[in-house]
CSV table of C-alpha atoms in Angstrom, one decimal:
chain,number,residue,atom,x,y,z
A,1,MET,CA,110.6,33.7,-20.6
A,2,LEU,CA,112.3,31.2,-18.3
A,3,PRO,CA,112.2,31.5,-14.6
A,4,SER,CA,115.4,32.7,-13.0
A,5,GLU,CA,117.5,30.6,-11.1
A,6,ASN,CA,116.8,32.2,-7.9
A,7,ALA,CA,113.0,31.8,-8.7
A,8,VAL,CA,113.5,28.1,-9.3
A,9,LYS,CA,115.3,27.7,-6.1
A,10,ASN,CA,112.4,29.5,-4.3
A,11,LEU,CA,109.9,27.4,-5.7
A,12,SER,CA,111.7,24.3,-4.9
A,13,ALA,CA,112.2,25.5,-1.3
A,14,ARG,CA,108.4,26.2,-1.0
A,15,ASP,CA,107.6,22.8,-2.6
A,16,SER,CA,109.9,21.1,-0.1
A,17,GLN,CA,108.4,23.0,2.9
A,18,ALA,CA,104.8,22.0,1.8
A,19,SER,CA,105.8,18.4,1.4
A,20,LYS,CA,107.2,18.4,5.0
A,21,SER,CA,104.2,20.1,6.2
A,22,ALA,CA,101.8,17.6,4.6
A,23,THR,CA,103.8,14.7,6.0
A,24,ARG,CA,103.9,16.3,9.6
A,25,PHE,CA,100.1,17.0,9.5
A,26,VAL,CA,99.4,13.3,8.5
A,27,ARG,CA,101.7,11.9,11.1
A,28,GLU,CA,100.4,14.1,13.7
A,29,ARG,CA,96.6,13.6,13.0
A,30,HIS,CA,94.5,12.3,15.9
A,31,SER,CA,91.2,12.6,17.3
A,32,VAL,CA,90.7,15.3,19.7
A,33,ARG,CA,88.0,14.7,22.5
A,34,ALA,CA,88.6,17.9,24.8
A,35,PHE,CA,88.6,21.3,23.5
A,36,ARG,CA,89.3,25.0,24.8
A,37,SER,CA,86.3,27.2,24.7
A,38,ASP,CA,88.1,29.8,22.4
A,39,PRO,CA,85.9,30.7,19.5
A,40,VAL,CA,87.1,29.5,16.0
A,41,PRO,CA,87.4,32.7,13.7
A,42,ARG,CA,84.9,32.8,10.9
A,43,ASP,CA,87.5,33.9,8.3
A,44,VAL,CA,89.8,31.0,9.3
A,45,LEU,CA,86.9,28.4,8.6
A,46,GLU,CA,85.9,30.0,5.4
A,47,GLU,CA,89.4,29.9,4.1
A,48,CYS,CA,89.6,26.1,4.9
A,49,PHE,CA,86.1,25.4,3.3
A,50,GLY,CA,87.3,27.3,0.2
A,51,LEU,CA,90.4,25.4,-0.1
A,52,ALA,CA,88.8,21.9,0.7
A,53,GLN,CA,86.4,22.5,-2.1
A,54,SER,CA,89.1,21.4,-4.6
A,55,ALA,CA,88.9,18.0,-3.3
A,56,PRO,CA,88.1,15.4,-6.1
A,57,SER,CA,84.9,14.0,-6.9
A,58,SER,CA,83.2,11.8,-9.7
A,59,TYR,CA,82.0,14.1,-12.4
A,60,ASN,CA,82.9,17.0,-10.4
A,61,VAL,CA,79.6,16.7,-8.5
A,62,GLN,CA,81.0,17.8,-5.3
A,63,PRO,CA,78.3,16.0,-3.2
A,64,TRP,CA,79.1,17.0,0.2
A,65,GLN,CA,76.5,18.9,2.1
A,66,ILE,CA,77.9,20.4,5.3
A,67,THR,CA,75.8,22.1,8.2
A,68,VAL,CA,78.1,24.2,10.5
A,69,LEU,CA,76.7,24.2,14.1
A,70,GLU,CA,77.7,26.9,16.7
A,71,GLY,CA,76.2,28.9,19.3
A,72,ALA,CA,72.6,28.3,20.2
A,73,ALA,CA,72.1,25.9,17.4
A,74,LEU,CA,75.0,23.5,18.6
A,75,GLY,CA,73.4,23.5,22.2
A,76,ARG,CA,69.9,22.9,20.7
A,77,VAL,CA,71.2,19.9,18.7
A,78,SER,CA,73.2,18.5,21.6
A,79,ASN,CA,70.4,18.5,23.9
A,80,ALA,CA,68.1,16.9,21.3
A,81,LEU,CA,70.5,14.1,20.9
A,82,GLN,CA,71.0,13.6,24.7
A,83,ASP,CA,67.4,13.6,25.1
A,84,ALA,CA,66.9,10.8,22.4
A,85,ILE,CA,69.4,8.9,24.4
A,86,ASP,CA,67.4,9.3,27.7
A,87,ARG,CA,64.2,8.4,26.0
A,88,GLY,CA,65.9,5.1,24.9
A,89,LEU,CA,65.8,5.8,21.2
A,90,GLU,CA,68.0,3.1,19.4
A,91,SER,CA,71.0,4.1,17.1
A,92,THR,CA,70.8,3.3,13.6
A,93,VAL,CA,74.6,2.9,13.3
A,94,LEU,CA,75.1,-0.8,12.3
A,95,PRO,CA,77.3,-3.2,14.3
A,96,LEU,CA,80.7,-4.0,12.9
A,97,PRO,CA,80.9,-7.3,11.2
A,98,SER,CA,82.6,-10.1,13.5
A,99,ALA,CA,85.8,-10.0,11.2
A,100,TYR,CA,86.5,-6.4,12.3
A,101,GLU,CA,85.2,-6.5,16.0
A,102,SER,CA,88.8,-6.9,17.3
A,103,TYR,CA,89.4,-3.3,16.1
A,104,ARG,CA,86.7,-1.9,18.2
A,105,SER,CA,87.8,-3.9,21.3
A,106,GLU,CA,91.3,-2.6,20.9
A,107,MET,CA,90.1,0.8,20.4
A,108,GLY,CA,87.8,0.7,23.7
A,109,ASN,CA,90.6,-0.8,25.6
A,110,ALA,CA,93.0,2.1,24.6
A,111,MET,CA,90.3,4.9,25.2
A,112,TYR,CA,89.3,3.8,28.5
A,113,GLY,CA,92.7,2.6,29.6
A,114,LYS,CA,95.5,4.2,31.6
A,115,ASN,CA,96.5,6.4,28.4
A,116,GLY,CA,92.9,7.5,27.8
A,117,TYR,CA,90.1,8.4,30.0
A,118,ASP,CA,91.6,5.8,32.6
A,119,ILE,CA,88.2,4.5,33.7
A,120,PRO,CA,88.0,1.0,35.4
A,121,ARG,CA,86.0,-1.5,33.4
A,122,HIS,CA,83.5,-2.0,36.3
A,123,ASP,CA,82.8,1.7,36.5
A,124,LYS,CA,79.8,1.7,34.2
A,125,GLU,CA,78.6,5.1,35.3
A,126,ARG,CA,81.9,7.0,34.3
A,127,ILE,CA,81.9,4.9,31.0
A,128,GLU,CA,78.4,5.9,30.1
A,129,ALA,CA,79.3,9.7,30.9
A,130,ALA,CA,82.4,9.5,28.7
A,131,ASP,CA,80.2,7.9,25.9
A,132,ARG,CA,77.8,10.7,26.2
A,133,ARG,CA,80.3,13.3,25.5
A,134,ASN,CA,80.0,12.3,21.9
A,135,PHE,CA,76.6,13.9,21.8
A,136,ASN,CA,77.7,17.2,23.0
A,137,PHE,CA,80.5,17.0,20.6
A,138,PHE,CA,83.0,17.0,23.3
A,139,GLU,CA,82.0,20.5,24.2
A,140,ALA,CA,83.8,21.8,21.1
A,141,PRO,CA,82.7,25.5,20.1
A,142,LEU,CA,81.5,24.2,16.7
A,143,ALA,CA,80.7,21.1,14.8
A,144,LEU,CA,79.8,19.9,11.3
A,145,ILE,CA,77.1,17.6,10.2
A,146,VAL,CA,78.1,15.9,7.1
A,147,ALA,CA,75.6,14.5,4.6
A,148,VAL,CA,74.9,13.5,0.9
A,149,ASP,CA,72.0,13.1,-1.2
A,150,SER,CA,70.9,9.5,-0.8
A,151,ALA,CA,70.2,9.0,-4.5
A,152,LEU,CA,74.1,9.2,-5.1
A,153,ALA,CA,76.4,6.3,-5.3
A,154,PRO,CA,79.0,4.9,-3.1
A,155,VAL,CA,81.6,6.7,-5.1
A,156,ASP,CA,80.2,9.9,-3.9
A,157,ILE,CA,80.4,9.0,-0.2
A,158,LEU,CA,84.1,8.1,-1.0
A,159,ALA,CA,84.5,11.8,-2.6
A,160,THR,CA,82.9,13.2,0.6
A,161,GLY,CA,85.5,11.3,2.8
A,162,MET,CA,88.3,12.7,0.7
A,163,TYR,CA,86.8,16.2,1.1
A,164,LEU,CA,86.4,15.7,4.8
A,165,HIS,CA,90.2,14.6,5.2
A,166,THR,CA,91.2,17.6,3.0
A,167,LEU,CA,89.3,19.9,5.2
A,168,CYS,CA,90.6,18.5,8.6
A,169,LEU,CA,94.3,18.7,7.4
A,170,LEU,CA,93.7,22.3,6.3
A,171,LEU,CA,92.1,22.8,9.8
A,172,ALA,CA,95.2,21.2,11.4
A,173,GLU,CA,97.4,23.6,9.6
A,174,GLN,CA,95.5,26.3,11.4
A,175,ARG,CA,96.1,24.6,14.7
A,176,LEU,CA,92.5,23.2,14.9
A,177,GLY,CA,91.7,19.9,16.3
A,178,HIS,CA,88.8,17.7,15.1
A,179,CYS,CA,87.1,14.5,15.9
A,180,TYR,CA,85.1,12.4,13.3
A,181,GLN,CA,82.0,11.2,15.0
A,182,VAL,CA,79.9,8.2,13.6
A,183,SER,CA,78.0,8.2,16.8
A,184,VAL,CA,75.7,11.3,16.1
A,185,ALA,CA,74.8,9.9,12.7
A,186,GLY,CA,72.9,7.1,14.4
A,187,TYR,CA,70.1,9.6,15.1
A,188,PRO,CA,69.4,10.9,11.6
A,189,ASP,CA,65.7,11.9,12.2
A,190,ILE,CA,66.6,14.0,15.2
A,191,LEU,CA,69.1,15.8,13.1
A,192,ARG,CA,66.9,16.2,10.1
A,193,GLN,CA,64.2,17.6,12.3
A,194,GLU,CA,66.5,20.0,14.3
A,195,LEU,CA,68.3,21.3,11.3
A,196,GLY,CA,65.4,21.2,8.6
A,197,LEU,CA,67.5,18.9,6.4
A,198,ASN,CA,65.7,17.2,3.4
A,199,PRO,CA,64.5,13.8,4.2
A,200,ASP,CA,66.3,12.5,1.2
A,201,VAL,CA,69.9,13.2,2.6
A,202,GLN,CA,72.1,10.5,4.1
A,203,ILE,CA,73.7,11.6,7.2
A,204,LEU,CA,77.3,10.4,7.2
A,205,CYS,CA,79.0,11.7,10.4
A,206,GLY,CA,79.5,14.7,12.7
A,207,VAL,CA,82.9,16.4,13.1
A,208,ALA,CA,83.8,18.3,16.3
A,209,ILE,CA,86.1,21.1,15.8
A,210,GLY,CA,88.1,23.5,18.0
A,211,TYR,CA,91.3,24.4,19.6
A,212,GLU,CA,92.8,21.3,21.2
A,213,ASP,CA,92.8,21.3,25.2
A,214,GLU,CA,96.4,20.1,25.4
A,215,THR,CA,96.1,19.5,29.2
A,216,GLU,CA,93.6,16.7,28.9
A,217,GLN,CA,95.1,13.1,28.8
A,218,ILE,CA,92.5,11.8,26.4
A,219,ASN,CA,94.1,14.1,23.8
A,220,ARG,CA,97.5,12.2,24.1
A,221,LEU,CA,95.8,8.9,23.0
A,222,ARG,CA,97.3,7.6,19.8
A,223,THR,CA,95.9,4.3,18.3
A,224,ALA,CA,97.9,1.7,16.8
A,225,ARG,CA,97.8,1.2,13.1
A,226,ASP,CA,98.4,-2.0,11.0
A,227,ASP,CA,101.3,-2.3,8.8
A,228,TRP,CA,100.4,-0.8,5.4
A,229,LYS,CA,101.4,-4.1,3.7
A,230,MET,CA,98.4,-5.7,5.2
A,231,HIS,CA,96.1,-3.3,3.0
A,232,VAL,CA,98.2,-3.0,-0.2
A,233,ASP,CA,98.7,-5.5,-2.9
A,234,PHE,CA,100.9,-4.8,-5.9
A,235,CYS,CA,99.9,-6.9,-9.1
A,236,ASN,CA,102.6,-6.9,-11.7
A,237,GLY,CA,102.3,-10.0,-13.6
């Protein structure tokens, strides 16, 4: 039986609405670095995790390994990371190649400038305090530690990235903000020890999650993007 004309119209309207929602969430996506203390409902999280599991992966391996931190566990990990910094433990995050250093410089200027934290360059103490907020996950009510089996290939790390972006767009649909965090992955031994993770996993990043504190100026920061033509080539001959 063919669908009725009204059913087709309703389906078309839903598709159009979904398309507009996807465009809006992509355009509005930004890093949240200040959160309200409101807890994130477990059923909302579980729904987002369930939907994100449909993200693509090579051979359907679904390589992502996610540890959700909340409550006492989140506090314990935050304390362990900050203690590591106090002890002078070096981060394992590799420096950017010089060809990309300008991006980091522009990001730093924006984050600590008038439209971000608004901290003068000479105020090293406040800059350090702002940097350390990474390691308590910006006081978010929950955080993720994202890992993959180190025996897997780069394509599986790519799949984990697609999963994460899918997850965070779903969280945005539920009005939940997020911030991807490379900084915490610079202390993999601390995270493995605190969370009982297998020594063979590669820790990729953390993600702070919660309801955005819209009163904080840092959350109004928007970073510039290259023209897409700088990153896309069409080959047709």
